[in-house]
Short mmCIF file of C-alpha atoms in Angstrom, two decimals:
data_model
loop_
_atom_site.label_atom_id
_atom_site.label_comp_id
_atom_site.label_asym_id
_atom_site.label_seq_id
_atom_site.Cartn_x
_atom_site.Cartn_y
_atom_site.Cartn_z
CA MET A 941 128.92 114.72 159.41
CA SER A 942 126.95 117.81 158.44
CA ILE A 943 129.19 118.36 155.36
CA GLY A 944 128.73 114.74 154.32
CA LEU A 945 124.99 115.03 154.76
CA LYS A 946 124.83 118.17 152.61
CA ASN A 947 126.88 116.49 149.91
CA LEU A 948 124.59 113.48 150.04
CA GLN A 949 121.50 115.72 149.76
CA GLY A 950 123.08 117.52 146.82
CA CYS A 951 123.82 114.28 145.03
CA THR A 952 120.29 113.06 145.67
CA THR A 953 118.82 116.29 144.25
CA ALA A 954 121.06 116.14 141.18
CA LEU A 955 120.14 112.50 140.57
CA ALA A 956 116.44 113.26 140.86
CA THR A 957 116.78 116.22 138.50
CA GLY A 958 118.66 114.06 136.02
CA LEU A 959 116.03 111.35 136.12
CA ILE A 960 113.23 113.89 135.58
CA THR A 961 115.08 115.41 132.63
CA LEU A 962 115.72 111.97 131.13
CA GLY A 963 112.06 111.09 131.60
CA LEU A 964 110.95 114.25 129.80
CA LEU A 965 113.29 113.46 126.90
CA VAL A 966 111.88 109.94 126.63
CA VAL A 967 108.31 111.28 126.67
CA ASP A 968 109.17 113.83 123.99
CA GLN A 969 110.73 111.13 121.82
CA GLN A 970 107.73 108.86 122.31
CA SER A 971 105.38 111.72 121.40
CA ALA A 972 107.38 112.40 118.25
CA HIS A 973 107.19 108.75 117.24
CA ALA A 974 103.48 108.63 118.09
CA ALA A 975 102.55 111.06 115.28
CA GLN A 976 99.72 109.24 113.51
CA GLN A 977 99.74 108.94 109.73
CA LEU A 978 96.74 107.50 107.94
CA PHE A 979 95.75 107.16 104.30
CA CYS A 980 92.10 107.43 103.26
CA ASN A 981 91.40 105.79 99.91
CA GLY A 982 88.50 106.15 97.52
CA SER A 983 87.62 106.76 93.87
CA MET A 984 85.41 109.17 91.94
CA ASN A 985 82.80 108.14 89.40
CA ASN A 986 84.99 109.32 86.51
CA GLY A 987 87.83 106.89 87.33
CA TRP A 988 90.16 109.09 89.38
CA ALA A 989 91.37 107.16 92.47
CA TYR A 990 92.51 109.23 95.45
CA THR A 991 94.50 108.92 98.67
CA ALA A 992 93.95 111.63 101.29
CA GLU A 993 96.86 111.86 103.78
CA PHE A 994 96.18 112.50 107.47
CA LEU A 995 99.26 113.56 109.45
CA ASP A 996 99.76 115.22 112.85
CA GLY A 997 96.05 115.65 113.47
CA ARG A 998 95.01 117.12 110.12
CA PHE A 999 94.49 116.30 106.45
CA THR A 1000 97.37 117.70 104.40
CA GLN A 1001 96.88 116.63 100.79
CA ILE A 1002 95.11 114.37 98.31
CA ARG A 1003 97.04 112.40 95.70
CA TRP A 1004 95.17 111.41 92.54
CA GLN A 1005 95.76 108.58 90.06
CA ARG A 1006 93.95 107.47 86.93
CA SER A 1007 94.96 105.06 84.19
CA GLY A 1008 96.51 106.92 81.26
CA GLN A 1009 96.78 110.21 83.18
CA PRO A 1010 99.75 111.78 85.04
CA PRO A 1011 99.40 111.77 88.87
CA GLN A 1012 98.02 114.94 90.46
CA THR A 1013 98.25 116.43 93.97
CA THR A 1014 95.79 118.66 95.83
CA ASN A 1015 97.18 120.54 98.84
CA LEU A 1016 94.53 120.96 101.52
CA THR A 1017 93.81 123.91 103.83
CA PHE A 1018 91.51 123.72 106.86
CA SER A 1019 88.39 125.77 106.10
CA ASN A 1020 85.87 125.41 108.92
CA THR A 1021 83.68 122.95 110.82
CA ASN A 1022 80.15 122.20 109.68
CA ALA A 1023 77.02 122.02 111.83
CA GLN A 1024 77.73 118.34 112.57
CA GLY A 1025 81.16 119.18 114.00
CA GLN A 1026 82.98 117.69 111.01
CA PRO A 1027 86.19 119.47 109.92
CA ILE A 1028 86.19 120.69 106.31
CA TYR A 1029 89.29 121.11 104.14
CA THR A 1030 89.48 122.74 100.71
CA GLY A 1031 91.91 122.70 97.79
CA ALA A 1032 91.98 122.51 94.01
CA PHE A 1033 92.53 119.97 91.24
CA GLN A 1034 95.03 121.24 88.66
CA ALA A 1035 94.72 124.70 90.26
CA ALA A 1036 91.27 125.15 88.71
CA THR A 1037 88.61 122.74 90.00
CA THR A 1038 87.40 123.09 93.59
CA VAL A 1039 88.02 120.10 95.90
CA THR A 1040 86.36 119.72 99.32
CA LEU A 1041 87.18 117.08 101.93
CA THR A 1042 84.86 116.52 104.91
CA ASP A 1043 86.19 114.52 107.88
CA LEU A 1044 83.12 112.40 108.73
CA SER A 1045 84.78 111.19 111.96
CA GLY A 1046 84.46 114.65 113.50
CA GLY A 1047 88.22 114.98 113.93
CA ASN A 1048 88.73 111.56 115.53
CA VAL A 1049 90.40 109.90 112.55
CA ASN A 1050 91.31 106.23 113.03
CA PRO A 1051 91.62 103.14 110.82
CA GLY A 1052 88.13 102.52 109.49
CA SER A 1053 87.06 106.18 109.68
CA GLN A 1054 85.48 107.71 106.60
CA ILE A 1055 85.81 110.94 104.65
CA SER A 1056 83.71 112.59 101.96
CA VAL A 1057 85.51 114.06 98.95
CA SER A 1058 83.66 116.38 96.56
CA VAL A 1059 85.05 117.71 93.28
CA GLU A 1060 83.28 120.37 91.27
CA GLU A 1061 81.31 118.75 88.40
CA TRP A 1062 82.54 115.26 89.41
CA GLY A 1063 80.22 114.65 92.34
CA THR A 1064 81.00 113.19 95.76
CA SER A 1065 82.76 110.01 96.91
CA THR A 1066 83.26 108.37 100.31
CA GLY A 1067 86.74 107.11 101.25
CA THR A 1068 87.85 104.80 104.06
CA CYS A 1069 90.97 105.36 106.17
CA GLY A 1070 93.68 102.85 107.02
CA LEU A 1071 97.37 102.41 107.82
CA SER A 1072 99.89 102.25 105.00
CA SER A 1073 103.66 101.98 105.13
CA GLY A 1074 104.28 103.16 101.59
CA GLY A 1075 101.48 105.68 101.26
CA SER A 1076 100.84 104.65 97.68
CA ALA A 1077 97.56 105.40 95.99
CA PRO A 1078 95.09 102.50 95.75
CA SER A 1079 95.38 100.33 92.68
CA PRO A 1080 92.45 100.96 90.36
CA GLN A 1081 89.99 98.08 90.43
CA PRO A 1082 89.00 96.33 87.19
CA PRO A 1083 86.49 98.54 85.38
CA GLN A 1084 82.88 97.56 85.92
CA GLN A 1085 80.80 97.32 82.77
CA LEU A 1086 77.01 97.53 82.88
CA PHE A 1087 74.32 97.94 80.23
CA CYS A 1088 71.12 99.93 80.82
CA ASP A 1089 68.26 99.07 78.46
CA GLY A 1090 65.15 101.07 77.60
CA ARG A 1091 62.80 101.96 74.77
CA MET A 1092 61.50 105.29 73.52
CA LYS A 1093 57.83 105.76 72.59
CA ASN A 1094 58.71 106.03 68.89
CA GLY A 1095 60.16 102.51 68.82
CA TRP A 1096 63.89 103.23 69.19
CA ALA A 1097 65.38 100.80 71.75
CA TYR A 1098 68.54 101.90 73.49
CA THR A 1099 71.38 100.41 75.50
CA ALA A 1100 73.47 102.86 77.55
CA GLU A 1101 76.95 101.51 78.33
CA TYR A 1102 78.53 102.17 81.74
CA THR A 1103 82.29 101.51 81.85
CA ASP A 1104 85.07 102.68 84.18
CA ARG A 1105 82.58 104.44 86.48
CA ARG A 1106 80.92 106.58 83.81
CA PHE A 1107 78.38 106.37 80.98
CA SER A 1108 80.27 106.47 77.71
CA LEU A 1109 77.70 105.91 74.95
CA ILE A 1110 74.20 104.87 73.93
CA ARG A 1111 73.53 102.33 71.18
CA TRP A 1112 70.23 102.66 69.34
CA GLN A 1113 68.26 100.03 67.41
CA ARG A 1114 64.91 100.06 65.60
CA SER A 1115 63.39 97.64 63.14
CA GLY A 1116 64.05 98.71 59.57
CA GLN A 1117 66.60 101.35 60.58
CA PRO A 1118 70.41 101.22 60.68
CA PRO A 1119 71.90 101.14 64.19
CA GLN A 1120 73.01 104.47 65.65
CA THR A 1121 75.49 105.46 68.38
CA THR A 1122 75.47 108.47 70.70
CA ASN A 1123 78.77 109.32 72.41
CA LEU A 1124 78.23 110.82 75.86
CA SER A 1125 80.10 113.53 77.76
CA SER A 1126 79.72 114.33 81.47
CA SER A 1127 77.69 117.50 82.09
CA GLY A 1128 77.81 117.88 85.88
CA THR A 1129 75.04 116.91 88.30
CA ASN A 1130 71.49 118.11 88.92
CA ALA A 1131 70.05 119.43 92.19
CA GLN A 1132 69.50 115.85 93.39
CA GLY A 1133 73.18 114.98 92.92
CA GLN A 1134 72.45 112.78 89.90
CA PRO A 1135 75.17 112.80 87.20
CA ILE A 1136 74.09 114.13 83.80
CA TYR A 1137 75.53 113.11 80.43
CA ARG A 1138 74.86 114.71 77.05
CA GLY A 1139 75.28 113.77 73.41
CA SER A 1140 73.35 113.78 70.14
CA PHE A 1141 71.42 111.45 67.84
CA GLN A 1142 72.72 111.52 64.25
CA ALA A 1143 74.76 114.63 65.18
CA ALA A 1144 71.59 116.72 65.22
CA THR A 1145 69.11 115.83 67.96
CA ALA A 1146 70.05 116.51 71.61
CA VAL A 1147 70.25 113.46 73.89
CA THR A 1148 70.41 113.61 77.70
CA LEU A 1149 71.04 110.74 80.13
CA ILE A 1150 70.46 111.13 83.88
CA ASP A 1151 72.01 108.58 86.24
CA LEU A 1152 69.15 108.11 88.73
CA SER A 1153 71.42 106.10 91.08
CA GLY A 1154 73.37 109.25 91.97
CA GLY A 1155 76.63 107.78 90.71
CA ASN A 1156 76.28 104.41 92.45
CA VAL A 1157 75.39 102.35 89.37
CA GLN A 1158 74.66 98.67 90.07
CA PRO A 1159 72.61 95.94 88.41
CA GLY A 1160 69.01 97.05 88.88
CA SER A 1161 69.82 100.79 88.90
CA GLU A 1162 67.85 103.06 86.58
CA VAL A 1163 68.65 105.79 84.08
CA SER A 1164 66.41 108.33 82.41
CA VAL A 1165 67.10 109.09 78.75
CA GLY A 1166 65.59 112.11 77.03
CA VAL A 1167 65.73 112.89 73.31
CA GLU A 1168 64.63 116.20 71.86
CA GLU A 1169 61.06 115.89 70.48
CA TRP A 1170 60.92 112.20 71.51
CA GLY A 1171 60.36 112.63 75.23
CA TRP A 1172 61.84 110.59 78.09
CA ALA A 1173 62.09 106.87 78.84
CA ARG A 1174 63.60 105.01 81.79
CA GLY A 1175 66.05 102.17 81.42
CA ARG A 1176 67.19 99.48 83.86
CA CYS A 1177 70.81 98.40 84.27
CA ARG A 1178 72.22 94.87 84.08
CA SER A 1179 75.64 93.28 84.18
#
């Protein structure tokens, strides 16, 4: 009887050990499958759309797309945590332009969480996170076109055209004068985070446009246009 009892105890111990081992394997497999992958989508003012990938508790890369341009990828490295407890990641666009991603959720990334993406000379954009099976970059939305009208003190009326998330040109009109066009190029942002564009009038006189909306141009937004020796005049945007 004692031998049978020992054998029975041994079998019981082995069975229990086997069940514990099996349970650990199941937990490990479940943990492996539970790795969360999210995709945070947004777009910059200059037309580049981005998808930031969040995998295994951290942001790993940003994929960029823009109509007429080859796709780009920014690999991200954790940098530090800001005073608000928000993780910060850094990388580069085309190995030259600094890219910074701030996790606005404070490390608790879930569907609906937001991130802030800043690119040197492009400004800052807010992206929203969600689930995605394919991980493809967001399809660019139809370009929004707005017209911002103003008038200089010397009688030149202007219309600044805003297309594909940037100001592209200014059209000038004045009674008795032929129409003129100023092509604009992005020139970074000022201390208030307002995008600046520059061009010239008749290829000689410097023209500066400041987007007073801070890159969030909507009907009713304002711009400030300055022309060398003419001064400054504000314009209001319309659809």
